[in-house]
Structures are given as structure tokens and as C-alpha cells.
Tab-separated table of C-alpha atoms and ligand atoms in Angstrom:
chain	number	residue	atom	x	y	z
A	1	UNK	CA	-21.152	16.148	196.064
A	2	UNK	CA	-23.400	15.661	193.103
A	3	UNK	CA	-26.469	17.517	191.994
A	4	UNK	CA	-29.422	15.315	191.181
A	5	UNK	CA	-32.657	16.455	189.591
A	6	UNK	CA	-35.505	14.147	190.587
A	7	UNK	CA	-38.840	14.291	188.794
A	8	UNK	CA	-41.888	12.640	190.328
A	9	UNK	CA	-44.897	11.897	188.145
A	10	UNK	CA	-48.552	12.238	189.090
A	11	UNK	CA	-48.971	8.625	190.208
A	12	UNK	CA	-46.039	8.974	192.646
A	13	UNK	CA	-47.735	11.911	194.415
A	14	UNK	CA	-51.365	10.891	194.040
A	15	UNK	CA	-52.234	11.176	197.759
A	16	UNK	CA	-50.797	12.293	201.117
A	17	UNK	CA	-49.164	8.930	201.653
A	18	UNK	CA	-47.485	9.078	198.258
A	19	UNK	CA	-46.264	12.601	198.910
A	20	UNK	CA	-44.747	11.459	202.207
A	21	UNK	CA	-43.035	8.525	200.513
A	22	UNK	CA	-41.551	10.883	197.931
A	23	UNK	CA	-40.464	13.318	200.666
A	24	UNK	CA	-38.595	10.519	202.433
A	25	UNK	CA	-36.949	9.474	199.213
A	26	UNK	CA	-35.720	13.016	198.632
A	27	UNK	CA	-34.379	13.252	202.183
A	28	UNK	CA	-32.569	9.920	201.732
A	29	UNK	CA	-30.947	11.208	198.557
A	30	UNK	CA	-29.724	14.281	200.441
A	31	UNK	CA	-28.478	12.140	203.310
A	32	UNK	CA	-26.271	10.346	200.783
A	33	UNK	CA	-24.554	13.692	200.238
A	34	UNK	CA	-26.312	15.038	197.157
A	35	UNK	CA	-27.946	18.327	196.381
A	36	UNK	CA	-31.478	17.733	195.155
A	37	UNK	CA	-33.732	19.722	192.878
A	38	UNK	CA	-37.188	18.233	192.518
A	39	UNK	CA	-39.734	18.613	189.732
A	40	UNK	CA	-43.293	17.466	190.416
A	41	UNK	CA	-46.335	16.730	188.280
A	42	UNK	CA	-49.909	17.293	189.332
A	43	UNK	CA	-51.370	14.756	191.789
A	44	UNK	CA	-52.822	11.624	190.178
A	45	UNK	CA	-55.290	12.435	187.425
A	46	UNK	CA	-55.629	16.105	188.435
A	47	UNK	CA	-54.745	17.464	185.005
A	48	UNK	CA	-57.413	15.304	183.337
A	49	UNK	CA	-59.945	16.336	185.955
A	50	UNK	CA	-59.203	20.010	185.406
A	51	UNK	CA	-59.584	19.480	181.665
A	52	UNK	CA	-62.919	17.684	182.195
A	53	UNK	CA	-64.126	20.595	184.311
A	54	UNK	CA	-63.190	23.141	181.673
A	55	UNK	CA	-64.901	21.062	179.002
A	56	UNK	CA	-68.121	21.149	181.016
A	57	UNK	CA	-68.085	24.923	180.721
A	58	UNK	CA	-67.031	25.486	177.148
A	59	UNK	CA	-65.919	23.743	173.984
A	60	UNK	CA	-63.431	26.437	173.253
A	61	UNK	CA	-61.638	27.501	176.363
A	62	UNK	CA	-59.288	30.444	175.718
A	63	UNK	CA	-55.805	28.923	175.545
A	64	UNK	CA	-54.390	31.440	178.009
A	65	UNK	CA	-56.973	30.552	180.657
A	66	UNK	CA	-56.548	26.828	180.036
A	67	UNK	CA	-52.835	27.194	180.848
A	68	UNK	CA	-53.648	29.210	183.957
A	69	UNK	CA	-55.983	26.404	185.031
A	70	UNK	CA	-53.727	23.447	184.248
A	71	UNK	CA	-50.616	25.008	185.797
A	72	UNK	CA	-52.506	25.019	189.120
A	73	UNK	CA	-52.259	21.204	189.336
A	74	UNK	CA	-48.476	21.268	189.712
A	75	UNK	CA	-48.616	24.168	192.158
A	76	UNK	CA	-50.735	22.087	194.507
A	77	UNK	CA	-48.287	19.194	194.544
A	78	UNK	CA	-45.173	21.369	194.855
A	79	UNK	CA	-46.488	23.134	197.951
A	80	UNK	CA	-47.706	19.923	199.577
A	81	UNK	CA	-44.380	18.217	198.918
A	82	UNK	CA	-42.479	21.158	200.426
A	83	UNK	CA	-44.689	20.884	203.532
A	84	UNK	CA	-44.076	17.148	203.762
A	85	UNK	CA	-40.300	17.626	203.588
A	86	UNK	CA	-40.502	20.381	206.161
A	87	UNK	CA	-42.578	18.076	208.366
A	88	UNK	CA	-39.765	15.531	208.222
A	89	UNK	CA	-37.300	18.112	209.468
A	90	UNK	CA	-35.523	19.208	206.278
A	91	UNK	CA	-35.717	22.558	204.517
A	92	UNK	CA	-37.640	22.896	201.283
A	93	UNK	CA	-38.922	25.734	199.116
A	94	UNK	CA	-41.277	25.442	196.159
A	95	UNK	CA	-41.190	27.509	192.968
A	96	UNK	CA	-43.596	27.879	190.085
A	97	UNK	CA	-42.129	27.430	186.614
A	98	UNK	CA	-41.803	31.165	186.141
A	99	UNK	CA	-40.146	31.645	189.553
A	100	UNK	CA	-37.695	28.930	188.586
A	101	UNK	CA	-36.817	30.910	185.454
A	102	UNK	CA	-38.392	28.634	182.857
A	103	UNK	CA	-39.057	31.007	179.966
A	104	UNK	CA	-40.965	29.782	176.929
A	105	UNK	CA	-42.473	30.960	173.682
A	106	UNK	CA	-46.131	32.009	173.619
A	107	UNK	CA	-47.801	28.937	172.121
A	108	UNK	CA	-50.219	28.065	174.908
A	109	UNK	CA	-50.669	24.362	175.561
A	110	UNK	CA	-47.455	23.387	173.796
A	111	UNK	CA	-44.969	26.048	174.716
A	112	UNK	CA	-41.295	25.415	174.026
A	113	UNK	CA	-38.502	26.336	176.377
A	114	UNK	CA	-36.483	29.317	175.188
A	115	UNK	CA	-34.322	29.993	178.203
A	116	UNK	CA	-33.829	28.663	181.726
A	117	UNK	CA	-32.378	31.017	184.350
A	118	UNK	CA	-32.664	29.126	187.615
A	119	UNK	CA	-30.967	31.648	189.923
A	120	UNK	CA	-33.572	31.302	192.653
A	121	UNK	CA	-33.327	27.527	192.506
A	122	UNK	CA	-29.525	27.739	192.710
A	123	UNK	CA	-29.693	30.078	195.692
A	124	UNK	CA	-32.134	27.778	197.477
A	125	UNK	CA	-29.862	24.744	197.137
A	126	UNK	CA	-26.824	26.791	198.132
A	127	UNK	CA	-28.662	27.679	201.345
A	128	UNK	CA	-29.295	24.010	202.075
A	129	UNK	CA	-32.865	23.811	200.819
A	130	UNK	CA	-34.445	21.202	198.603
A	131	UNK	CA	-35.780	23.236	195.675
A	132	UNK	CA	-39.115	21.989	194.359
A	133	UNK	CA	-40.230	23.192	190.961
A	134	UNK	CA	-43.682	22.862	189.421
A	135	UNK	CA	-43.365	20.861	186.225
A	136	UNK	CA	-44.890	21.404	182.794
A	137	UNK	CA	-45.160	25.171	183.035
A	138	UNK	CA	-43.249	28.310	182.327
A	139	UNK	CA	-43.778	31.913	181.451
A	140	UNK	CA	-43.878	33.421	177.989
A	141	UNK	CA	-40.836	35.600	177.499
A	142	UNK	CA	-42.886	37.855	175.260
A	143	UNK	CA	-46.206	38.274	177.083
A	144	UNK	CA	-45.278	37.211	180.653
A	145	UNK	CA	-48.335	34.952	180.570
A	146	UNK	CA	-48.236	31.499	182.140
A	147	UNK	CA	-47.747	28.733	179.576
A	148	UNK	CA	-47.817	24.936	179.694
A	149	UNK	CA	-45.650	22.624	177.673
A	150	UNK	CA	-48.059	19.882	176.599
A	151	UNK	CA	-49.190	16.700	178.345
A	152	UNK	CA	-46.365	14.934	180.116
A	153	UNK	CA	-44.299	18.121	179.996
A	154	UNK	CA	-42.861	17.817	183.520
A	155	UNK	CA	-40.201	15.450	182.191
A	156	UNK	CA	-39.018	18.242	179.938
A	157	UNK	CA	-38.975	20.721	182.829
A	158	UNK	CA	-36.759	18.312	184.750
A	159	UNK	CA	-34.258	17.892	181.926
A	160	UNK	CA	-34.236	21.609	181.125
A	161	UNK	CA	-33.375	22.366	184.750
A	162	UNK	CA	-30.804	19.566	184.870
A	163	UNK	CA	-29.095	21.021	181.798
A	164	UNK	CA	-29.208	24.605	183.084
A	165	UNK	CA	-27.888	23.632	186.525
A	166	UNK	CA	-25.259	21.230	185.158
A	167	UNK	CA	-26.756	18.342	187.146
A	168	UNK	CA	-24.985	14.979	187.132
A	169	UNK	CA	-28.127	13.013	186.420
A	170	UNK	CA	-31.819	13.556	185.884
A	171	UNK	CA	-33.897	10.868	187.585
A	172	UNK	CA	-37.443	10.390	186.301
A	173	UNK	CA	-39.552	8.594	188.892
A	174	UNK	CA	-42.634	6.766	187.717
A	175	UNK	CA	-44.950	3.907	188.662
A	176	UNK	CA	-42.974	1.113	186.992
A	177	UNK	CA	-39.338	0.082	187.451
A	178	UNK	CA	-38.093	1.648	184.227
A	179	UNK	CA	-38.613	1.493	180.511
A	180	UNK	CA	-40.104	-1.755	179.317
A	181	UNK	CA	-40.095	-3.540	175.980
A	182	UNK	CA	-43.817	-2.654	175.797
A	183	UNK	CA	-46.354	-0.973	178.081
A	184	UNK	CA	-46.722	-3.537	180.926
A	185	UNK	CA	-50.385	-2.571	181.228
A	186	UNK	CA	-50.945	-4.031	177.770
A	187	UNK	CA	-48.226	-6.681	177.727
A	188	UNK	CA	-47.800	-8.063	181.255
A	189	UNK	CA	-44.796	-10.108	180.075
A	190	UNK	CA	-42.885	-6.977	179.021
A	191	UNK	CA	-39.249	-6.857	180.183
A	192	UNK	CA	-37.349	-4.023	181.781
A	193	UNK	CA	-34.596	-2.552	179.616
A	194	UNK	CA	-31.314	-1.779	181.467
A	195	UNK	CA	-29.867	0.759	179.064
A	196	UNK	CA	-31.233	2.289	175.897
A	197	UNK	CA	-29.661	4.805	173.531
A	198	UNK	CA	-31.346	8.177	173.326
A	199	UNK	CA	-31.756	7.542	169.602
A	200	UNK	CA	-33.973	4.526	170.270
A	201	UNK	CA	-35.739	6.229	173.143
A	202	UNK	CA	-36.558	9.126	170.830
A	203	UNK	CA	-38.249	6.749	168.418
A	204	UNK	CA	-40.123	5.032	171.264
A	205	UNK	CA	-41.342	8.336	172.700
A	206	UNK	CA	-42.271	9.663	169.271
A	207	UNK	CA	-44.218	6.454	168.724
A	208	UNK	CA	-46.420	7.003	171.742
A	209	UNK	CA	-44.484	5.344	174.592
A	210	UNK	CA	-45.772	7.611	177.347
A	211	UNK	CA	-43.048	6.798	179.825
A	212	UNK	CA	-40.986	9.804	178.715
A	213	UNK	CA	-42.062	13.022	177.064
A	214	UNK	CA	-40.562	13.199	173.558
A	215	UNK	CA	-39.151	16.654	174.077
A	216	UNK	CA	-37.490	15.539	177.304
A	217	UNK	CA	-35.534	12.906	175.370
A	218	UNK	CA	-34.607	15.381	172.628
A	219	UNK	CA	-33.459	17.890	175.201
A	220	UNK	CA	-31.429	15.326	177.144
A	221	UNK	CA	-29.744	14.166	173.946
A	222	UNK	CA	-28.933	17.677	172.882
A	223	UNK	CA	-27.406	18.688	176.198
A	224	UNK	CA	-25.868	15.322	177.076
A	225	UNK	CA	-27.935	14.815	180.246
A	226	UNK	CA	-28.036	11.170	181.389
A	227	UNK	CA	-31.570	10.088	182.298
A	228	UNK	CA	-32.364	7.414	184.830
A	229	UNK	CA	-35.984	6.242	184.679
A	230	UNK	CA	-37.001	4.373	187.836
A	231	UNK	CA	-39.782	3.734	190.303
A	232	UNK	CA	-40.598	5.805	193.356
A	233	UNK	CA	-42.190	2.685	194.838
A	234	UNK	CA	-38.994	0.591	194.895
A	235	UNK	CA	-35.230	1.139	195.126
A	236	UNK	CA	-34.539	-1.042	192.084
A	237	UNK	CA	-32.125	0.220	189.476
A	238	UNK	CA	-34.192	1.512	186.566
A	239	UNK	CA	-33.385	2.176	182.911
A	240	UNK	CA	-30.551	4.478	181.821
A	241	UNK	CA	-31.152	6.529	178.692
A	242	UNK	CA	-27.696	7.406	177.461
A	243	UNK	CA	-27.077	10.394	175.264
A	244	UNK	CA	-23.971	9.160	173.440
A	245	UNK	CA	-22.901	5.764	172.104
A	246	UNK	CA	-19.652	5.973	174.158
A	247	UNK	CA	-21.602	6.023	177.407
A	248	UNK	CA	-23.580	3.089	176.156
A	249	UNK	CA	-20.444	0.987	175.876
A	250	UNK	CA	-19.101	2.150	179.248
A	251	UNK	CA	-22.247	1.108	181.047
A	252	UNK	CA	-22.506	-2.216	179.292
A	253	UNK	CA	-19.009	-3.342	180.228
A	254	UNK	CA	-18.934	-7.065	180.863
A	255	UNK	CA	-22.129	-7.494	178.880
A	256	UNK	CA	-22.419	-8.318	175.208
A	257	UNK	CA	-21.524	-5.220	173.222
A	258	UNK	CA	-23.796	-6.069	170.339
A	259	UNK	CA	-27.125	-4.315	170.722
A	260	UNK	CA	-30.306	-6.333	170.753
A	261	UNK	CA	-32.116	-6.119	167.424
A	262	UNK	CA	-35.318	-4.815	168.922
A	263	UNK	CA	-35.606	-2.565	171.935
A	264	UNK	CA	-39.355	-2.480	172.188
A	265	UNK	CA	-42.897	-2.117	170.897
A	266	UNK	CA	-44.681	1.191	171.445
A	267	UNK	CA	-48.323	1.997	170.840
A	268	UNK	CA	-50.394	5.127	170.589
A	269	UNK	CA	-54.128	5.717	170.811
A	270	UNK	CA	-54.011	9.469	170.793
A	271	UNK	CA	-53.968	10.018	167.053
A	272	UNK	CA	-56.634	10.320	164.396
A	273	UNK	CA	-56.417	9.662	160.695
A	274	UNK	CA	-57.367	12.292	158.150
A	275	UNK	CA	-57.793	11.616	154.443
A	276	UNK	CA	-58.050	14.448	151.979
A	277	UNK	CA	-59.944	13.013	149.067
A	278	UNK	CA	-59.506	14.066	145.436
A	279	UNK	CA	-56.529	16.395	145.634
A	280	UNK	CA	-55.479	17.724	142.190
A	281	UNK	CA	-52.333	15.787	141.261
A	282	UNK	CA	-50.180	18.765	140.325
A	283	UNK	CA	-47.018	20.255	141.854
A	284	UNK	CA	-47.536	22.423	144.903
A	285	UNK	CA	-50.734	20.884	146.304
A	286	UNK	CA	-49.044	18.910	149.078
A	287	UNK	CA	-47.066	21.998	150.070
A	288	UNK	CA	-50.274	24.017	150.157
A	289	UNK	CA	-52.046	21.442	152.349
A	290	UNK	CA	-49.203	20.980	154.802
A	291	UNK	CA	-48.729	24.734	154.940
A	292	UNK	CA	-52.321	25.067	156.155
A	293	UNK	CA	-51.733	22.372	158.776
A	294	UNK	CA	-48.497	23.998	159.953
A	295	UNK	CA	-50.390	27.284	160.249
A	296	UNK	CA	-52.769	25.486	162.625
A	297	UNK	CA	-49.706	24.469	164.762
A	298	UNK	CA	-50.435	20.749	164.407
A	299	UNK	CA	-47.657	18.183	164.320
A	300	UNK	CA	-48.554	15.551	161.822
A	301	UNK	CA	-47.119	12.097	161.829
A	302	UNK	CA	-47.532	9.495	159.104
A	303	UNK	CA	-48.230	10.729	155.591
A	304	UNK	CA	-49.346	8.541	152.730
A	305	UNK	CA	-50.195	9.703	149.231
A	306	UNK	CA	-51.981	7.210	147.077
A	307	UNK	CA	-51.223	6.698	143.405
A	308	UNK	CA	-53.280	8.943	141.202
A	309	UNK	CA	-55.958	6.795	139.603
A	310	UNK	CA	-55.350	7.037	135.888
A	311	UNK	CA	-57.446	9.594	134.132
A	312	UNK	CA	-58.862	11.481	137.088
A	313	UNK	CA	-55.749	13.585	137.692
A	314	UNK	CA	-56.584	13.417	141.379
A	315	UNK	CA	-55.064	11.655	144.379
A	316	UNK	CA	-55.835	11.022	148.062
A	317	UNK	CA	-53.512	12.179	150.829
A	318	UNK	CA	-53.820	10.592	154.271
A	319	UNK	CA	-52.005	11.544	157.448
A	320	UNK	CA	-52.276	11.045	161.175
A	321	UNK	CA	-52.254	13.791	163.779
A	322	UNK	CA	-52.970	14.165	167.501
A	323	UNK	CA	-56.734	13.899	168.103
A	324	UNK	CA	-56.651	17.154	170.046
A	325	UNK	CA	-55.675	18.919	166.827
A	326	UNK	CA	-58.352	17.169	164.745
A	327	UNK	CA	-61.038	19.794	164.982
A	328	UNK	CA	-59.109	22.948	164.171
A	329	UNK	CA	-57.067	21.278	161.430
A	330	UNK	CA	-60.276	20.148	159.733
A	331	UNK	CA	-61.676	23.650	160.037
A	332	UNK	CA	-58.534	25.181	158.573
A	333	UNK	CA	-58.607	22.725	155.669
A	334	UNK	CA	-62.317	23.263	155.019
A	335	UNK	CA	-61.748	26.985	154.881
A	336	UNK	CA	-59.228	26.444	152.099
A	337	UNK	CA	-61.145	23.711	150.242
A	338	UNK	CA	-62.029	25.791	147.181
A	339	UNK	CA	-58.560	27.245	146.967
A	340	UNK	CA	-56.765	23.873	147.183
A	341	UNK	CA	-59.425	22.209	145.046
A	342	UNK	CA	-59.855	18.899	146.901
A	343	UNK	CA	-63.178	17.043	146.995
A	344	UNK	CA	-63.701	15.978	150.597
A	345	UNK	CA	-62.168	15.228	154.000
A	346	UNK	CA	-62.694	12.030	155.975
A	347	UNK	CA	-61.763	11.866	159.657
A	348	UNK	CA	-61.385	8.741	161.812
A	349	UNK	CA	-60.496	8.635	165.513
A	350	UNK	CA	-60.865	4.876	165.893
A	351	UNK	CA	-57.311	4.095	164.902
A	352	UNK	CA	-54.235	2.990	166.804
A	353	UNK	CA	-50.565	3.046	165.938
A	354	UNK	CA	-48.033	0.347	166.720
A	355	UNK	CA	-44.286	0.823	166.329
A	356	UNK	CA	-41.416	-1.605	166.522
A	357	UNK	CA	-38.146	0.113	167.478
A	358	UNK	CA	-34.571	-1.132	167.507
A	359	UNK	CA	-31.179	0.148	166.374
A	360	UNK	CA	-30.229	-3.404	165.382
A	361	UNK	CA	-32.861	-3.292	162.626
A	362	UNK	CA	-30.383	-1.475	160.425
A	363	UNK	CA	-28.180	-4.498	160.072
A	364	UNK	CA	-30.647	-7.367	160.417
A	365	UNK	CA	-32.682	-8.466	157.436
A	366	UNK	CA	-36.027	-10.146	157.921
A	367	UNK	CA	-37.360	-7.843	160.618
A	368	UNK	CA	-40.200	-6.556	158.429
A	369	UNK	CA	-41.191	-10.070	157.459
A	370	UNK	CA	-41.394	-11.271	161.083
A	371	UNK	CA	-43.345	-8.142	161.958
A	372	UNK	CA	-45.971	-8.388	159.214
A	373	UNK	CA	-46.265	-12.156	159.611
A	374	UNK	CA	-47.035	-11.703	163.332
A	375	UNK	CA	-49.747	-9.185	162.456
A	376	UNK	CA	-51.132	-11.502	159.821
A	377	UNK	CA	-51.271	-14.465	162.256
A	378	UNK	CA	-53.079	-12.251	164.769
A	379	UNK	CA	-55.642	-11.225	162.150
A	380	UNK	CA	-54.637	-7.565	162.254
A	381	UNK	CA	-55.324	-5.482	159.163
A	382	UNK	CA	-52.714	-2.867	158.297
A	383	UNK	CA	-54.043	0.509	157.230
A	384	UNK	CA	-50.910	2.668	156.903
A	385	UNK	CA	-47.185	1.931	157.116
A	386	UNK	CA	-44.219	4.155	157.763
A	387	UNK	CA	-40.591	3.423	158.554
A	388	UNK	CA	-37.378	5.054	159.682
A	389	UNK	CA	-33.941	3.445	159.827
A	390	UNK	CA	-34.695	1.966	163.226
A	391	UNK	CA	-38.506	1.804	163.316
A	392	UNK	CA	-41.502	0.264	161.537
A	393	UNK	CA	-44.938	1.678	162.348
A	394	UNK	CA	-48.410	0.718	161.274
A	395	UNK	CA	-51.860	2.142	161.792
A	396	UNK	CA	-54.713	-0.277	162.431
A	397	UNK	CA	-58.208	-0.328	164.001
A	398	UNK	CA	-58.166	0.936	167.589
A	399	UNK	CA	-59.833	-2.197	168.919
A	400	UNK	CA	-57.174	-4.451	167.376
A	401	UNK	CA	-54.278	-2.530	168.847
A	402	UNK	CA	-53.708	-4.495	172.077
A	403	UNK	CA	-53.820	-7.813	170.223
A	404	UNK	CA	-51.336	-6.468	167.705
A	405	UNK	CA	-48.922	-5.237	170.378
A	406	UNK	CA	-48.944	-8.586	172.177
A	407	UNK	CA	-48.479	-10.525	168.940
A	408	UNK	CA	-45.490	-8.473	167.807
A	409	UNK	CA	-43.914	-8.518	171.273
A	410	UNK	CA	-44.116	-12.310	171.328
A	411	UNK	CA	-42.903	-12.714	167.746
A	412	UNK	CA	-39.634	-10.946	168.590
A	413	UNK	CA	-39.100	-13.128	171.698
A	414	UNK	CA	-39.470	-10.196	174.027
A	415	UNK	CA	-41.864	-11.922	176.443
A	416	UNK	CA	-40.409	-12.472	179.934
A	417	UNK	CA	-41.251	-15.429	182.124
A	418	UNK	CA	-42.445	-13.246	184.954
A	419	UNK	CA	-45.020	-10.497	184.720
A	420	UNK	CA	-43.882	-6.912	185.217
A	421	UNK	CA	-44.891	-4.992	188.356
A	422	UNK	CA	-47.066	-1.928	187.925
A	423	UNK	CA	-47.039	-0.142	191.289
A	424	UNK	CA	-49.752	2.430	190.747
A	425	UNK	CA	-51.370	4.924	188.440
A	426	UNK	CA	-54.294	4.524	186.145
A	427	UNK	CA	-52.268	4.922	182.958
A	428	UNK	CA	-54.656	7.675	181.998
B	1	LIG	N1	-49.616	17.171	184.775
B	1	LIG	C1	-49.294	17.234	183.379
B	1	LIG	C2	-49.945	16.067	182.662
B	1	LIG	O1	-50.647	15.274	183.268
B	1	LIG	C3	-47.826	17.249	183.138
B	1	LIG	C4	-47.092	16.002	183.523
B	1	LIG	O2	-47.625	15.139	184.216
B	1	LIG	O3	-45.933	15.881	183.152
B	1	LIG	O4	-49.796	15.949	181.472
B	2	MG	MG1	-48.855	13.240	184.105
């Protein structure tokens, strides 16, 4: 008997029909002799709608209340799903994040898991119930307040539970058949990937591929939880994200052992670019600036410092950060302007980031050339560049991003002959 954690995203439970389909799927998995723990997201675009509502009332919702509000979305779907399973004759019990023992720190809106004690969940499955847990939320260990873990956080809930319960696999159900070489909504010719290393998946998720929450991949890698990303709309085998290179070889038996050079192209529209103009070019200024940003709890991404123009003794520092952090980071920097001694800040939200990811990049020369030549041929201007061992990323104008993604995807021969199937969801 194995224990499977199944996570269903918002598009899989967007209406009563979807909830019923998911309920049947869960019952089928049990009928095959497995114990099942389910994690659900909020129905459809509920989380966005709740956010829109809050924004109609205030520009600065208290973070504690925002978490109280947003956690309600998942509570609706967990209860409805439990009813649907019950209606089909099986036993189910739903649990909020805190009831399921998901304890976090106190950073509202991006809380991190500190401890998972799923005794109630364990007891429910031992008594023959399907345990359904609300995703994306927990309770602060310190304040006992309800917290949420950041957009897309239900994936992380699922993996955290899978690790704590010692589950055999964590299945992430979504509205496409798995992980693709690019977002099929932007590149219809994108191909499904059969297996991907967690190292590459980490880079893809960090580069904006929304299919898996970044922290879910980190968590799965850390605790050795195999992830299977698949569709709730079909029974097709999805994509396996494998935590260790040994598993990778096991799964690929009979197939070429050499990894493909490129695993995919990810893009991200959620970031803004900040340039701090005229920073004194002396030791300690970058530390001061990034200290201020860290104090504002913002995760920054690409950083570029331009060469100090001779004579002025000043330099420009640019970086990208999530748009949602744009306002308070600018405020924090402004407050320290005199102290740091910079001249100005410029802020631009009309940017997009494209990343090419592949472990085979390490050992294959010429990847950068093909990449930049494809962008050149497509008339895409490159604004910032950053690289890791297995990734090249650029920032360009937001309205050029789709063209850029398609051009790069084609240049690396990733286009399939048939278009990918997108079963549902708005991609919002
Ligand atoms: N409902 C939350 C969101 O839309 C969490 C999730 O879906 O994972 O971001
Ligand atoms: Mg969601």
C-alpha cells in the first residue's frame, strides 16, 4: 500500500463539475489500493478575485487580514471537495493548514514552513478517510495567526506534507499534461518533458515557469520527494521531477543516457526593473543598498552594476524584483537616499524576463551564440543579462517577450509537430 499526496490546482477545481471529476480521480486512486492525502488550491481565479476586492477597499491592507482573507479561498474548495467525495460514497475530512499542523514563521504573505506535524491527517487516513488539506496556508508558530505562503504556495504545502508523512510520491495535478519546454499558452508547439532533474526544475521555477512553485521544488529536492506533474483532465503520464541524478538514470533506462542540452525556455512578467542612479563608487555602498532591500523582505533577482564613468566617481546599480515589492522597496530606498548618497531611482514595470535552462549547457559550447542570434533575428533588444551554470536569462521589453520566447524555442529545435493541449485555466 502506498501513500500518495495529490495536489489539485485552482483550474482543476474551478466549478462543481471539476470538483466532481477530481473527487472521482481520488476515489480511483484509493480503489487501486493507495492511501490518499489531498491538497487543494482555491477554485479558479478566486485568489485573484479576493485580492481585487481587497484592493477596492484599501491600498494598504494589513498583512494579517490579507492572509485571513486569502486563506478562505482554499477552505471553500477543501470543504466542497470533501462533500463531493462523501457524495460518491467514500469518507473524507477536510483540514485547514493549521489543523493539518503546518506551522510557519510570521512573515505574512510569504510565510515559510518551520514544522509540519500532521497527526490529525495521519489519524484520518488510518481511519480510512481521504484527508483533504487547504493549500498555501499555515499558522505562525509564534503568534498563532493564519499565514499564507505566497502565490502558488499550495504546491509547497503538498510537498511539505508528503515529506512529513513519508509519502511515496507527490502528484501535482494541473491543467496541462506536465512540464513543457515552454508555456504552451505562449508557444503552442511546446513539447512535454518526460523527466527533468530537480536542479533544472529549480532554475525553471526560479525563472518564472509557473507550473511549480519554486519552494516546492526546493523542498522536494531537500527531502528527496519524487514529484509527478500531470493533468487532472487526462490519465496521461506526466513529467517526473527527480530529486537525485541516480533516479534520473533509473527512470531513463532504455533511453539515451545523455541529457538533452536544453530542457526549456521560461518567461516571467511579474518583475520590475529598478535602477539606482549615481551611487558613490566606494566600498560598502552595494552592501548598504541591498541591506535596505533585505530589510524590506524583498527577494531581488538580476543585479547589474555599470562601470563607473571616469571622473564622476559614481555608478548605476540596476536590479529586478517582484512587482509586488516595487512600492515598499522604493519607499525604503528613498528614505535612505541622503544616507546612501545616490542621485535618483528609476522604476520600470514594462519588462519581461526570458530564461533558457538546460544542464547540458555546461558541456556544450555555442549555446550563448545560438541564443543571442535568435534574439537578434527576432529583433529583440537585450536590456540585462545574467547566467548560472545551467541558465542564461535576459530582460527585455514586456511587449517583445512572447516573440522572444517563440524565437528561442524554435532556435533550439524544441518545437513539436503537434500543438500542446491546454485543458483549462486562464493562466492568470
Ligand atoms: N490559491 C493560491 C494562489 O492562487 C495558492 C495556489 O494556488 O497554490 O496563488
Ligand atoms: Mg493558483
